[in-house]
Amino acid sequence: MTETTNPLSGPEATAQPGHRRAVRLWQGVFVLILLGFVGLLALRLVQTTQSEQRADGAAPAFTFTTFEGETITLDDLRGKGVVLNFWASWCDPCRDEAALLEATWRREQANGIVFIGLDYLDQEPAAKAYLEEFAITYPSGPDLQSAAARRYGIKGVPETFFIDPQGNIQELVIGPIVSQAKLDELLDKIRP
Amino acid sequence: MIFDIGYLVLLTALVLAAFGILAGYLGGHRRNTRLIQSSFNAVYAVAGLVLVASAILWYGLLSDAFQLSYVWNHSERALPAFYKFSALWGGQAGSLLFWCLLLSGFSAIVAFANRRHHQVLMPFVNSVLLTTSLFFLILLVFAANPFARVGFMPPDGQGLNPLLQNYWMIIHPVMLYLGYVGMAVPFAFAVGALISKRLDNEWVRTVRRWTLIPWMFLSAGIIMGSQWAYMELGWGGYWAWDPVENASFLPWLTGTAFLHSIIIQEQRGILKVWNVVLIWLTYFLVILGTFTTRSGVLESVHSFARSDVGPYFLVFLIIILFGFLWLLFDRLPLLRGEHTIDSYSSREAAFLANNWLFTGIAFATLWGTFFPMFSEILTGERISVAAPFFNKVNGPLFLLLLLLMGVAPLLGWRHTSATAFRKQFTIPILAAIVVGIFVFVAARSLYPVIGLAICGFVAAVIVQEYVRGALARRATTGENLLVAVVNLWSRNGRRYGGYIVHLGIAMIGVAVIGNEFYQQSLSVTLAAGESTTLGRYELVFQRMESNREANLIEFGAVVDAFSLDSGKQVGTLIPKRNIYDKTPDMPTSEVGLHMSPIEDIYVVLNGWDDGGASATFTIYVNPLTVWMWIGGIVLVIGTLIAAWPHSARRRTEAVRSLAYAAGDD
Amino acid sequence: MLSINLRRQPHLFFILLLLLLLVSTRSGLTQDASTTPTAPVTANDVRDVADELWCPLCSGVRLDACELKACEQMRDVIAEKLTAGEPKETIKDYFVAQYGPQVMGEPPMEGFNWLAWILPVVALIGGGVFVWQRTRKMVVAPDAETEAAPAVSPDAYQTQLDEELKHYD
């Protein structure tokens, strides 16, 4: 018994040109999907290598309610230099910069600079205790649902964003700021 | 001085690899013997040179050459020699060198074994393998130089990551790399076949063993990684669907589909497009996996420290994707099937369903792994995709796959008649029902009933096949049953070894179901001498112990386990916490584990107060989990049986035709 | 040539798949919602809830296995809430509202994240339909070969002979 080979077996046996078009179409779709995937990978790679230079472009909007009940949005602060500090009560390095931030806030609040503290992945009682310990008076509140944190792409705390009066991020510091000189230098970039 | 030589050696290897690629391609194209021989020589030379470079780095590690940045970052004086040796693959640059070492070695073996065969394919095979080596050499020379210097001579190193100072963490990457690297070989043959337009079964028949062996290493590596997670990480499980774990699993999925699908091409000359696509996907996923673990695109507990290699990988991935697609689309008319699928009840249809399922699972896993990245880029929001997603999406698919694994061997080639259905399916279905009823009575929940019933089905199919095969041999040759089974292995190792592999998979399935659905757990603080109960056991915390090693202190809690039924002591478990001198805030733990075929007792030491007056534990009882490790060993044995080379291998076309003419079994 | 069962075969597979997909949407340990505990809350009760939450700072680490301070704080909060009598689901909802969807370990089924769930199903079923159509064309199309294919013989010797010949390698 011999086996017959059938080179045109299967659905290709009929309607050759139409079928070829269909095959080309599917090939095109496949290539596009792969291009999309690779494109996103490339974009992601660029994003991660630039993560230290996230200081670019417009600062993402955010809204939060302070522990005292006041609601603040980033838009309200247009025209002022904003120091946006992400912190948490369980974060040890945050404690290293707390006093410096508060002292500088007191010095600068009349100069059109505003300090904002967004509490990341935290609980109110512990947060309030932390604020009391360092006598923090600048507006601080919980970042509910980590909404702002996710938009600012933070990977941990403390991270501090320096936003100019036009609403653009000028600088980003990852880790605690411990030098007054360095803080002053950064503040100069966002003075109104 | 010698380390500068190491760098030059790598540079030389890079140049020779580039030469070899050209020689292979041109030589194969023009059938020029001298160029072809040059490509072989290039393969051997690159392997030798990379071996020399690796030896130099090993020398640097073992002699504490801390002026080398790699040695400084991954070793220290107090590190035991064994870990100094394994530090070669503990960090970014070293592991890339190790990859290259294994790849170039493998390429040399493949070239040498085939130096007198496949004259048309081999030059292209050499070229493709050298291209892969070239990529890694480019990384080593330009982006991740293992011989880079610190600039001064530090007195001591920073130490090896504590998590890596562990037997499993030594052997598991080696196994995985061997698996990864090996998958380049069948891909090289596929590309060779496409370029040379030799798209008959020559390449498929050749690559079978060259795929089976890496597949075995990859499977073993994945299971060892699971075992390490189970025994060291202490969360009661063995697989977290972490991006790096998925990176190793994805090529396994497409690779397994490929292994099965080429059987169909060999026997029936169909599924040709499937086969080239599956092995291409496997190779792509290997490179993609290597990329994701090193580039920082995905967050994972396993990731290497971020470095500059990302963009290089991206370019290589683009070449693999679009280069191969162009070749495939061009050769598509040559990949027409020689026959067709004749009926839904044929083994071919089952294998096609197999391809569909494996590809589906691979897609779902790839999608889930990369979704957080897509989400962050496209919406700016960070989402986490962890075990719940993968369990829900992949769980039912694996169940279907298990079922198919049992059904496919029972189907005939081309079709299965009603008589055959009855003859083949009756006993296994009965076995499945019996197991199902037993499980339902013992522990009333629906999902494990289905799962374990299917595992019972699979086991029954395998036993039935062995019994029938052995009886058939005895009927014709008069040998006793044991000899018959051994002969089944030596004459039909592929089939009967494959059944053993399936048995191993079924055992793993049983372990997964037991651990997923029947795990019991308890968190408790015990004072010294106090006891608690969980499941059928009573556990007594006796005391704390501590032990000083070279670079760490080991704290252990001695816990005795007693059976509640018999009152007898079942074992002593000593969960531990290791505090390392160089990195005291990165302790590692070891689980106190007592294994038995029915269930494991699993104790994690969470903390203790000074003096060891009391300690906090999390205790798990994990049913059937030991079968995962047993299944892994069975799987490896089955693969060895299937891959074992035997004499008298010649098969003629006439014999094959005769087999088809004579019909199915 | 085609026996009776075959017509039902492909449908069986799809029905089984659908059934299994539906049936396994509740995977993992079966737990009932905790009721108000009358006994003091133990570490075990906390772990019971922490088992179903994920560390928001790590990737893929379950809350009961995470050793970070933030996670310790979360477990303390769970203990407080359990003492106050809150059921497990309420506590989980609280964490999603407070910390965000990353504590759940799977994408929420809303908005863009629907895509995470839908696409694998669509791709699988779409691919399956495509494969099935191709197969059907082959199966249904009359082919000179298949009609000549002989019936299966359950003869043991024949089986043995075919085995040996076919799988000689």
Tab-separated table of N, CA, C and O in Angstrom, chain C residues 58 74 97:
chain	number	residue	atom	x	y	z
C	58	CYS	N	5.990	44.760	47.796
C	58	CYS	CA	6.794	43.735	47.139
C	58	CYS	C	6.075	43.294	45.868
C	58	CYS	O	4.998	43.775	45.580
C	74	MET	N	0.154	46.370	58.760
C	74	MET	CA	-1.099	45.897	58.180
C	74	MET	C	-1.676	44.754	59.004
C	74	MET	O	-2.885	44.682	59.243
C	97	ALA	N	-9.423	50.069	49.636
C	97	ALA	CA	-9.763	51.494	49.643
C	97	ALA	C	-8.611	52.332	50.174
C	97	ALA	O	-8.350	53.430	49.698
